[in-house]
Amino acid sequence: MAGLFAIHWTMAYVTCSHFALPFNVICPQSRSILSINLQVYQNHMGITMGQDSSMLTHEKWRRIGFAVLISWLVSLLGVVSTSMAGTGWSSASASLLVLLSFAFTPLVAALAYGVRFLLQRVVEHDDAFPHALDALIVRPGVRSVLFHGAAIFALWSFWIVAFYPGSIFYDTFYQISQSYPMDSPVNFGVWYVPNVPVDAHFSDHHPIFDTLIYGLVAQVSDHLTGSWNLGLFVLSCIQAFATAIVLSYGLAVAREFGAPRFICAAAYLFFGLVPIFGHYASLNMKDSLFSPVYIWWFVLFARVVRTKGEALKLRGFFISILCAGILTCLTKKTGVYIVGLSFVFLAFVYRRASMRCVLQAACVFAVMFVFLPRIVFPVLDVVPGGKQEILGTVFQQTARYVAVYGDQVTSAQRDAIDAVLNYDSLAERYNPRWADPVKYDFVHDATEAEWREYARVWAEQGLTHPWTYVEATIAPIIGFLSPTGMAQARVGVWDSDHGGSDLVWQPASLDGIRDLATRIFNGVASIPFVNVVMMVALYATWIPAFCFWASLSDYPRWLALYIPVVLTMATVFLSPMFDTRYALSLIYSAPLLVCFVGAGASERRRAAELDEVDEPPASSGAHFSDVCS
């Protein structure tokens, strides 16, 4: 194994060094992939050529080391997930998959270096791009943000009209039904967990805030027009317009931070023309409601990172990001962990702003864990959601273990599992690609002692066959990690023909444009190379991984920005199945991450030109002190 690692690292070094050579020959005056011109620093810092060479070698290997590590992780996830695509089962052994991931790592690392080189060239020659690009660049200011946001919304209007009144899922239908009186034929009751009905008017299985919004819109529309169509369409338009505005605002902030003109213009066109954005922005579902709010909060969080926490000292800004954070939590239940934990971690990064970070987290936790359950829920007659959602991955791991190694389960382990997951049908219920059949049939009234015993057995079996747990975790989320996961077009509205309500339907007069929109969406996803923009893994894994590596290697002051990114990825990777909507917040934020990395590159270049770099290039690898200072 040691020899394998040696070969692996040597391949990465040779690949990346060879990739850089042609650019050094063609552009000898530029800072290429693995060489940085240190002449600027020699007079300023009194560094000898011998010292330069040693420091440059240290920096080169540091960057290569980060590239290899991150590329290997991306390769491993991609290889394992692709091997299980389709069924959720893989015939390849764990050792073979690990070997394949080693083989792909140099290619991924070389690709990352290639993108980094292109990014640097764009930064160096940004002024050379045509001034016509300026029309596509969102500048700081309300007028520019609104104008460019409205232009994005206009580009999206095709998708909004095509899927009138805005596609909805069963989840949304279930939320709307709760808003009607309990004796209404539309209301079919609520449950604590599926198949366990309770005597309550609302359920917080889906966020109660979203439920109240959908219910209010549907009921008002029903009262005025006799259907939900108009209300849902108006809501989808407002939601899409708000999404366009926050994306425009994000680009304006990135440009304010110094992101290159070309990258900002490209991101703007990307938002407007790639079908995922226009289609999903207008869907009537909690993820489409949550994602623009999350982006608003994320862009404000980026300002906190850029100012190293100083922005939180401004009262207006503090209130703005607090409101955005609370709305992020209210519109999706995982939001509280993203927002709250981000500020908890940030308190350790920016010591001078630690109290303000703690106050942000405390306010969010107080609203979600105290105010809602203890005050709002009793007043509105809301039953809390079940614990099965957060334990879905754990349940899947146990179910896969039983399905594969059922003959190794002891009687004591069987009893512990049966007390929580109904052992007899567990292997039969197990679906590698979908967690609901297992998690929705758990024993909701298991005692605390039974839960503790189950946790002990879960850990014991995981230590016995850890790879089974890895496969069980990856199988439901293959599309977030593998190029096989294409974005799905969402067409239905859960009308009476699909077991829903006759208060909502899609007009037959729009069948033609709806069919055209569906064919365009699916067509783009089927064109080789072009379909990369429809791969969910591009946004959920690859772009965040590249941007993190770039910041870790070259722009450490931006590392804190990846706290919410990593937390959001964690919530997505714990999803019960692959569905584009689960990763929508990452899809929206990925182009903005590229812009922020571009801003870091521009900032570094300007500092180098002014001979005022915060740290010498030879130590440009990530240091915690760089982030905290």
XYZ file of C-alpha atoms in Angstrom:
629
model
C 0.000 0.000 0.000
C 2.899 2.388 0.744
C 4.242 1.760 -2.759
C 0.805 2.458 -4.210
C 0.642 5.801 -2.440
C 4.123 6.689 -3.673
C 3.140 5.938 -7.265
C -0.095 7.856 -6.777
C 1.642 11.031 -5.555
C 4.338 10.789 -8.238
C 1.687 10.559 -10.961
C -0.049 13.641 -9.617
C 3.213 15.590 -9.489
C 4.316 14.620 -13.000
C 0.862 15.251 -14.459
C 0.489 18.691 -12.930
C 4.093 19.747 -13.611
C 3.874 18.624 -17.233
C 0.549 20.411 -17.614
C 2.116 23.654 -16.437
C 5.185 23.531 -18.710
C 3.601 24.666 -21.989
C 2.089 27.716 -20.311
C 5.447 28.740 -18.832
C 6.952 28.588 -22.318
C 4.100 30.463 -23.962
C 3.604 33.030 -21.173
C 7.005 33.477 -19.484
C 5.932 36.783 -17.894
C 2.888 35.364 -16.137
C 2.461 33.467 -12.880
C 1.700 29.992 -14.205
C 0.266 26.947 -12.497
C 3.229 25.810 -10.432
C 5.542 28.858 -10.592
C 5.042 32.296 -9.109
C 7.307 35.146 -10.029
C 8.973 36.099 -6.720
C 11.030 38.977 -8.112
C 8.513 41.471 -6.666
C 9.242 40.174 -3.183
C 13.002 39.827 -3.312
C 13.848 43.505 -2.762
C 10.967 43.996 -0.335
C 11.773 40.989 1.883
C 15.488 40.470 1.321
C 15.061 36.875 0.187
C 17.932 35.212 -1.639
C 17.469 33.077 -4.726
C 18.366 29.973 -2.710
C 15.666 30.808 -0.192
C 13.228 31.511 -3.035
C 13.820 28.097 -4.523
C 13.320 26.342 -1.204
C 10.179 28.313 -0.364
C 8.743 27.822 -3.837
C 9.287 24.067 -3.617
C 7.539 24.036 -0.253
C 4.575 25.970 -1.657
C 4.405 23.773 -4.747
C 4.250 20.575 -2.741
C 1.739 22.067 -0.326
C -0.586 22.958 -3.192
C -0.084 19.580 -4.858
C -0.776 17.841 -1.565
C -4.082 19.672 -1.144
C -4.968 18.973 -4.775
C -4.234 15.247 -4.462
C -6.144 14.849 -1.210
C -9.271 16.653 -2.396
C -9.091 15.112 -5.877
C -8.805 11.638 -4.358
C -11.867 12.221 -2.190
C -13.879 13.506 -5.176
C -12.644 10.562 -7.274
C -13.485 8.022 -4.579
C -17.027 9.358 -4.167
C -17.483 9.497 -7.926
C -16.160 5.983 -8.557
C -18.143 4.364 -5.748
C -21.366 6.175 -6.591
C -21.062 5.464 -10.330
C -20.464 1.782 -9.640
C -23.815 1.663 -7.827
C -25.757 3.772 -10.335
C -29.085 2.294 -11.315
C -29.693 -0.304 -8.629
C -27.782 0.947 -5.596
C -25.701 -2.237 -5.571
C -22.132 -2.702 -6.793
C -20.427 -5.922 -7.886
C -16.966 -4.367 -7.515
C -14.984 -4.938 -4.346
C -14.018 -2.086 -2.044
C -10.308 -2.556 -2.816
C -10.919 -2.345 -6.572
C -12.966 0.836 -6.199
C -10.251 2.427 -4.062
C -7.629 1.499 -6.686
C -9.774 3.037 -9.412
C -10.115 6.214 -7.368
C -6.303 6.401 -7.174
C -6.121 6.059 -10.965
C -8.577 8.908 -11.530
C -7.043 11.241 -8.951
C -4.220 12.631 -11.164
C -6.748 13.403 -13.895
C -9.023 15.259 -11.481
C -6.047 17.118 -10.008
C -4.802 18.081 -13.491
C -8.273 19.348 -14.361
C -8.321 21.423 -11.175
C -4.942 22.925 -12.056
C -6.181 23.652 -15.562
C -9.205 25.517 -14.245
C -6.968 27.385 -11.816
C -4.685 28.424 -14.657
C -7.621 29.671 -16.738
C -8.928 31.584 -13.724
C -5.573 33.298 -13.270
C -5.376 34.185 -16.950
C -8.880 35.656 -16.851
C -7.875 37.767 -13.847
C -4.665 38.959 -15.511
C -6.374 39.916 -18.774
C -9.777 40.969 -17.477
C -9.411 44.489 -18.906
C -8.779 43.033 -22.367
C -12.281 41.575 -22.657
C -14.749 43.623 -24.753
C -16.546 46.455 -22.981
C -19.783 44.962 -24.286
C -19.520 42.615 -21.298
C -20.348 45.550 -19.049
C -24.008 45.283 -20.029
C -24.072 41.827 -18.404
C -22.320 42.861 -15.208
C -24.424 43.615 -12.138
C -22.955 46.569 -10.329
C -23.458 47.467 -6.667
C -26.606 49.528 -6.323
C -30.330 48.956 -6.130
C -31.048 50.056 -9.700
C -28.545 47.685 -11.303
C -29.581 44.751 -9.094
C -33.272 45.254 -9.900
C -32.684 45.776 -13.621
C -30.493 42.718 -14.076
C -32.732 40.655 -11.805
C -35.741 41.607 -13.911
C -33.816 40.582 -17.045
C -33.105 37.145 -15.547
C -36.786 36.836 -14.625
C -37.715 37.693 -18.224
C -35.452 34.892 -19.482
C -37.164 32.548 -17.044
C -40.680 33.542 -18.116
C -40.752 30.742 -20.688
C -40.421 28.138 -17.933
C -42.849 29.930 -15.639
C -45.601 30.039 -18.265
C -44.901 26.542 -19.600
C -45.486 24.908 -16.217
C -48.424 27.050 -15.111
C -49.586 27.204 -12.347
C -46.215 26.016 -11.042
C -45.454 22.336 -10.524
C -46.211 21.013 -7.047
C -45.333 17.795 -5.243
C -47.276 15.629 -2.858
C -45.532 17.449 -0.011
C -47.017 20.783 -1.085
C -50.430 19.221 -1.624
C -50.262 17.745 1.887
C -49.290 21.150 3.304
C -52.143 22.943 1.541
C -54.715 20.391 2.720
C -53.849 21.147 6.361
C -54.957 24.770 6.024
C -58.588 23.763 5.388
C -61.008 23.067 8.266
C -60.652 19.574 9.676
C -64.145 18.630 8.484
C -63.383 19.771 4.925
C -63.046 17.079 2.224
C -59.734 18.692 1.247
C -58.241 18.081 4.692
C -57.285 14.424 5.135
C -55.642 14.738 8.547
C -52.065 14.924 9.715
C -49.612 12.418 11.111
C -46.751 12.441 13.574
C -45.047 9.915 11.332
C -46.653 8.171 8.320
C -49.362 5.674 9.287
C -49.555 7.187 12.773
C -52.365 9.789 12.636
C -52.704 12.308 15.454
C -55.374 14.715 16.610
C -53.887 18.027 15.488
C -54.620 20.620 12.828
C -51.075 21.038 11.507
C -47.940 18.925 11.287
C -44.401 20.281 11.379
C -43.165 17.327 9.343
C -42.728 20.010 6.690
C -41.901 23.506 7.996
C -45.032 25.090 9.470
C -43.974 28.453 8.036
C -44.095 27.052 4.491
C -47.361 25.268 5.254
C -49.015 28.525 6.341
C -47.809 30.332 3.200
C -49.043 27.653 0.803
C -52.293 27.257 2.708
C -53.024 30.989 2.763
C -52.305 31.396 -0.958
C -54.396 28.372 -1.924
C -57.368 29.301 0.263
C -57.475 32.918 -0.900
C -57.279 31.766 -4.511
C -59.982 29.151 -3.875
C -62.243 31.793 -2.332
C -61.751 34.265 -5.195
C -61.592 31.978 -8.244
C -62.730 28.522 -7.154
C -59.298 26.918 -7.701
C -55.729 27.090 -6.453
C -54.321 27.866 -9.885
C -54.178 31.662 -9.788
C -52.779 31.807 -6.270
C -50.103 29.217 -6.934
C -49.120 30.948 -10.172
C -48.802 34.332 -8.461
C -46.733 32.730 -5.705
C -44.450 31.018 -8.236
C -43.932 34.343 -10.055
C -43.104 36.187 -6.833
C -40.770 33.397 -5.797
C -39.010 33.319 -9.183
C -38.628 37.103 -9.210
C -37.205 37.058 -5.685
C -34.779 34.325 -6.742
C -33.637 36.365 -9.738
C -33.125 39.410 -7.516
C -31.028 37.616 -4.886
C -28.873 35.979 -7.571
C -28.398 39.406 -9.152
C -27.548 40.799 -5.722
C -25.006 38.021 -5.201
C -23.283 38.917 -8.475
C -23.263 42.599 -7.508
C -21.578 41.800 -4.208
C -19.044 39.547 -5.943
C -18.233 42.355 -8.359
C -17.920 44.764 -5.440
C -15.412 42.346 -3.891
C -13.385 42.477 -7.112
C -14.571 39.448 -9.090
C -13.372 39.674 -12.740
C -15.764 41.177 -15.267
C -15.693 38.098 -17.479
C -16.568 35.693 -14.665
C -19.415 37.890 -13.434
C -20.824 38.215 -16.961
C -20.504 34.465 -17.560
C -22.264 33.687 -14.274
C -25.048 36.100 -15.173
C -25.669 34.356 -18.504
C -25.385 30.997 -16.767
C -28.175 31.902 -14.346
C -30.388 33.154 -17.135
C -29.906 30.426 -19.748
C -29.255 27.085 -18.018
C -32.678 25.397 -17.718
C -32.244 24.246 -14.109
C -32.437 27.773 -12.758
C -35.509 28.991 -14.615
C -37.450 25.767 -14.105
C -36.778 25.239 -10.419
C -37.140 28.891 -9.452
C -40.890 28.735 -10.117
C -41.749 25.356 -8.585
C -44.194 25.400 -5.695
C -42.145 23.413 -3.194
C -40.321 24.208 0.015
C -36.855 23.868 -1.550
C -37.637 26.557 -4.137
C -38.959 28.773 -1.340
C -35.960 28.103 0.887
C -33.149 28.474 -1.656
C -33.442 32.199 -2.512
C -33.648 33.025 1.197
C -30.560 30.906 1.793
C -28.701 32.726 -1.004
C -29.609 36.080 0.544
C -28.183 34.923 3.871
C -25.142 33.308 2.207
C -24.193 36.508 0.361
C -24.448 38.460 3.614
C -22.329 35.789 5.273
C -19.729 36.298 2.527
C -19.578 39.968 3.519
C -18.930 38.924 7.123
C -16.061 36.736 5.938
C -14.558 39.426 3.732
C -14.597 41.958 6.581
C -13.357 39.324 9.071
C -16.452 39.827 11.180
C -16.346 43.624 11.230
C -19.617 43.899 9.275
C -21.481 42.478 12.270
C -20.649 45.672 14.197
C -23.061 47.596 11.952
C -26.509 47.492 13.546
C -28.409 47.511 10.259
C -26.302 44.723 8.811
C -26.547 42.679 12.006
C -30.340 42.860 11.890
C -30.422 42.083 8.155
C -28.361 38.918 8.391
C -30.291 37.855 11.500
C -33.608 38.212 9.636
C -32.188 36.348 6.647
C -30.897 33.610 8.933
C -34.211 33.174 10.748
C -36.108 33.020 7.446
C -33.610 30.441 6.212
C -34.425 28.312 9.251
C -38.188 28.818 8.962
C -38.374 27.789 5.304
C -36.437 24.516 5.708
C -35.797 22.587 8.893
C -32.131 21.912 8.116
C -31.581 25.666 7.947
C -31.174 25.947 11.718
C -28.143 23.659 11.635
C -26.613 25.497 8.672
C -27.105 29.007 10.037
C -26.665 28.316 13.730
C -23.573 26.122 13.465
C -21.991 28.434 10.885
C -21.963 31.269 13.400
C -20.824 28.976 16.203
C -17.773 27.964 14.153
C -17.260 31.531 12.956
C -16.995 32.669 16.575
C -13.774 30.642 16.857
C -12.400 32.052 13.602
C -12.989 35.762 14.198
C -12.265 36.251 17.880
C -12.950 39.993 17.773
C -16.487 39.350 16.520
C -17.087 36.197 18.552
C -19.794 37.654 20.794
C -21.787 38.913 17.812
C -21.464 35.517 16.126
C -22.639 33.778 19.294
C -25.576 36.195 19.534
C -26.602 35.378 15.950
C -26.510 31.653 16.705
C -28.333 32.095 20.018
C -31.170 34.047 18.393
C -31.601 31.412 15.694
C -31.595 28.534 18.174
C -34.020 30.378 20.458
C -36.522 30.922 17.661
C -36.381 27.366 16.336
C -35.990 25.356 19.540
C -37.886 27.505 22.050
C -40.258 30.022 20.487
C -41.704 27.740 17.800
C -42.301 24.526 19.761
C -43.310 26.124 23.055
C -45.380 29.082 21.889
C -46.348 28.824 18.207
C -47.102 25.095 18.100
C -49.588 25.068 21.012
C -51.373 28.166 19.695
C -51.764 26.798 16.146
C -52.299 23.168 17.237
C -49.151 21.867 15.520
C -47.684 18.419 16.133
C -43.875 18.234 15.796
C -42.323 16.143 13.055
C -40.919 12.692 13.817
C -37.269 11.853 14.397
C -37.157 9.526 11.371
C -36.041 12.307 9.007
C -32.760 12.946 10.762
C -32.127 9.212 11.293
C -32.849 8.073 7.737
C -29.197 7.400 6.856
C -28.634 5.491 10.096
C -31.693 3.332 9.413
C -30.491 2.657 5.851
C -27.131 1.470 7.163
C -28.790 -0.998 9.491
C -31.172 -2.199 6.780
C -28.349 -2.808 4.292
C -26.361 -4.668 6.922
C -29.350 -6.929 7.602
C -29.962 -7.434 3.877
C -26.318 -8.401 3.211
C -25.174 -9.982 6.465
C -28.440 -11.170 7.973
C -26.881 -14.540 8.768
C -24.323 -12.826 11.004
C -26.879 -10.951 13.129
C -27.024 -12.376 16.651
C -30.277 -12.856 18.509
C -29.440 -9.991 20.854
C -28.723 -7.676 17.903
C -31.926 -8.808 16.224
C -33.981 -7.930 19.305
C -32.359 -4.495 19.560
C -33.052 -3.747 15.896
C -36.584 -5.118 16.075
C -37.442 -2.761 18.939
C -36.815 0.212 16.625
C -37.114 -0.963 12.989
C -39.367 -4.050 12.854
C -36.693 -6.601 11.962
C -38.836 -9.219 10.216
C -39.656 -7.006 7.218
C -36.524 -4.849 7.297
C -34.529 -6.592 4.553
C -37.600 -6.722 2.323
C -38.371 -3.037 2.880
C -34.810 -1.966 2.150
C -34.485 0.043 -1.064
C -30.889 1.224 -1.625
C -31.992 4.305 -3.570
C -34.854 5.424 -1.300
C -34.890 5.641 2.493
C -38.634 6.156 3.036
C -39.745 2.483 3.102
C -37.416 1.822 6.032
C -37.666 5.046 8.003
C -41.455 5.369 7.709
C -42.012 2.004 9.375
C -39.907 2.525 12.466
C -41.298 2.006 15.965
C -42.135 5.568 16.964
C -42.900 4.716 20.584
C -39.677 2.809 21.322
C -38.350 3.481 24.811
C -35.192 5.425 25.567
C -33.487 2.231 26.713
C -34.382 0.529 23.409
C -32.947 3.464 21.471
C -29.701 3.237 23.452
C -29.413 -0.482 22.790
C -30.098 0.052 19.090
C -27.366 2.739 18.979
C -24.919 0.269 20.550
C -25.771 -2.408 17.970
C -25.564 0.102 15.130
C -22.028 1.070 16.166
C -21.018 -2.550 16.678
C -22.193 -3.623 13.221
C -20.591 -0.598 11.621
C -17.219 -1.546 13.055
C -17.704 -5.116 11.811
C -18.512 -4.189 8.179
C -17.762 -0.455 7.694
C -17.847 -0.594 3.886
C -21.486 -1.675 4.023
C -22.280 1.521 5.887
C -20.359 3.550 3.290
C -22.392 1.946 0.488
C -25.647 2.453 2.388
C -24.844 6.151 2.798
C -23.877 6.710 -0.843
C -26.602 4.634 -2.540
C -29.493 7.104 -2.010
C -27.407 10.134 -3.059
C -25.606 8.761 -6.118
C -26.779 11.624 -8.315
C -25.140 14.226 -6.060
C -21.731 12.574 -6.483
C -21.746 10.909 -9.908
C -21.998 12.278 -13.477
C -24.953 9.913 -13.923
C -27.211 12.214 -11.864
C -28.999 14.586 -14.246
C -31.440 17.260 -13.110
C -35.058 16.140 -13.393
C -37.838 18.142 -15.032
C -40.831 18.512 -12.693
C -44.094 18.677 -14.617
C -47.064 17.560 -12.480
C -49.304 19.483 -10.092
C -50.824 16.607 -8.068
C -54.253 17.053 -9.567
C -57.210 14.685 -9.211
C -55.858 12.460 -11.991
C -52.838 11.741 -9.798
C -54.596 11.218 -6.486
C -54.645 14.904 -5.602
C -57.283 17.617 -5.776
C -59.578 18.889 -8.520
C -58.846 22.427 -7.282
C -55.588 22.461 -9.250
C -54.825 21.440 -12.825
C -52.680 22.258 -15.845
C -54.642 23.900 -18.698
C -54.832 21.834 -21.864
C -54.170 25.019 -23.859
C -50.598 24.991 -22.549
C -49.906 21.342 -23.386
C -47.820 22.325 -26.416
C -45.486 24.767 -24.674
C -45.263 22.485 -21.645
C -44.213 19.580 -23.848
C -41.698 21.822 -25.634
C -40.211 22.987 -22.322
C -39.921 19.411 -21.093
C -38.207 18.312 -24.309
C -35.759 21.233 -24.131
C -34.929 20.475 -20.506
C -34.385 16.774 -21.156
C -32.676 17.484 -24.475
C -29.998 19.666 -22.898
C -29.454 16.897 -20.335
C -28.826 14.391 -23.123
C -26.309 16.314 -25.281
C -22.751 15.102 -24.611
C -20.464 17.704 -22.996
C -23.267 20.278 -22.937
C -25.106 18.138 -20.399
C -22.383 18.846 -17.837
C -24.399 21.934 -16.841
C -27.324 19.613 -16.031
C -25.273 17.292 -13.813
C -26.252 17.914 -10.213
C -22.816 16.727 -9.037
C -21.282 19.753 -10.786
C -22.977 22.037 -8.272
C -23.271 19.743 -5.248
C -19.711 18.375 -5.232
C -17.302 19.415 -7.982
C -17.529 23.218 -7.917
C -17.524 23.436 -4.096
C -14.532 21.058 -3.981
C -12.558 23.082 -6.541
C -13.351 26.412 -4.902
C -12.392 25.048 -1.485
C -9.056 23.805 -2.853
C -8.376 27.152 -4.547
C -9.078 29.029 -1.322
C -7.131 26.536 0.790
C -4.103 26.879 -1.497
C -4.151 30.530 -2.511
C -6.841 32.582 -0.752
C -6.995 31.410 2.889
C -8.864 34.486 4.062
C -11.927 33.092 2.233
C -11.841 29.694 3.942
C -14.500 30.639 6.495
C -16.971 31.036 3.629
C -16.975 27.258 3.257
C -18.403 26.639 6.723
C -22.027 26.980 5.513
C -21.119 25.318 2.204
C -19.837 22.197 3.968
C -22.820 22.173 6.341
C -25.225 22.496 3.416
C -23.450 19.682 1.566
C -23.793 17.539 4.699
C -27.560 18.100 4.834
C -27.846 17.288 1.125
C -25.781 14.120 1.481
C -28.141 12.954 4.238
C -31.121 13.178 1.863
C -33.451 10.153 1.667
C -33.018 9.894 -2.108
C -31.558 11.659 -5.110
C -33.751 14.576 -6.108
C -32.509 17.770 -7.730
C -34.548 19.925 -5.375
C -32.580 18.766 -2.327
C -29.422 20.336 -3.788
C -31.100 23.497 -5.075
C -29.366 25.795 -2.588
C -25.988 24.409 -3.719
C -27.001 24.763 -7.372
C -27.814 28.444 -6.820
C -24.662 29.149 -4.798
C -22.096 27.306 -6.968
C -21.682 30.043 -9.633
C -21.418 32.621 -6.849
C -18.646 30.561 -5.239
C -16.696 30.748 -8.496
C -17.177 34.519 -8.511
C -15.925 34.788 -4.928
C -12.849 32.718 -5.813
C -12.305 35.077 -8.735
C -12.542 37.982 -6.310
C -9.857 36.346 -4.177
C -7.619 35.916 -7.216
C -8.098 39.561 -8.216
C -7.426 40.729 -4.685
C -4.229 38.722 -4.524
C -3.043 40.032 -7.878
C -3.707 43.658 -6.934
C -1.850 43.203 -3.664
C 1.113 41.654 -5.466
C 1.227 44.516 -7.953
C 1.239 46.999 -5.074
C 3.877 44.957 -3.258
C 1.546 44.792 -0.242
C 0.723 41.096 -0.016
C -0.337 40.076 3.487
C 1.896 36.972 3.392
C 4.799 35.912 1.109
C 3.826 33.668 -1.790
C 5.978 30.838 -0.484
C 3.661 30.462 2.492
C 0.451 30.999 0.591
C -0.889 27.648 1.709
C -3.711 27.798 4.216
C -2.832 28.697 7.776
C -5.416 29.141 10.500
C -3.744 32.413 11.462
C -4.372 33.727 7.939
C -8.080 33.107 8.348
C -8.296 34.577 11.837
C -6.092 37.622 11.363
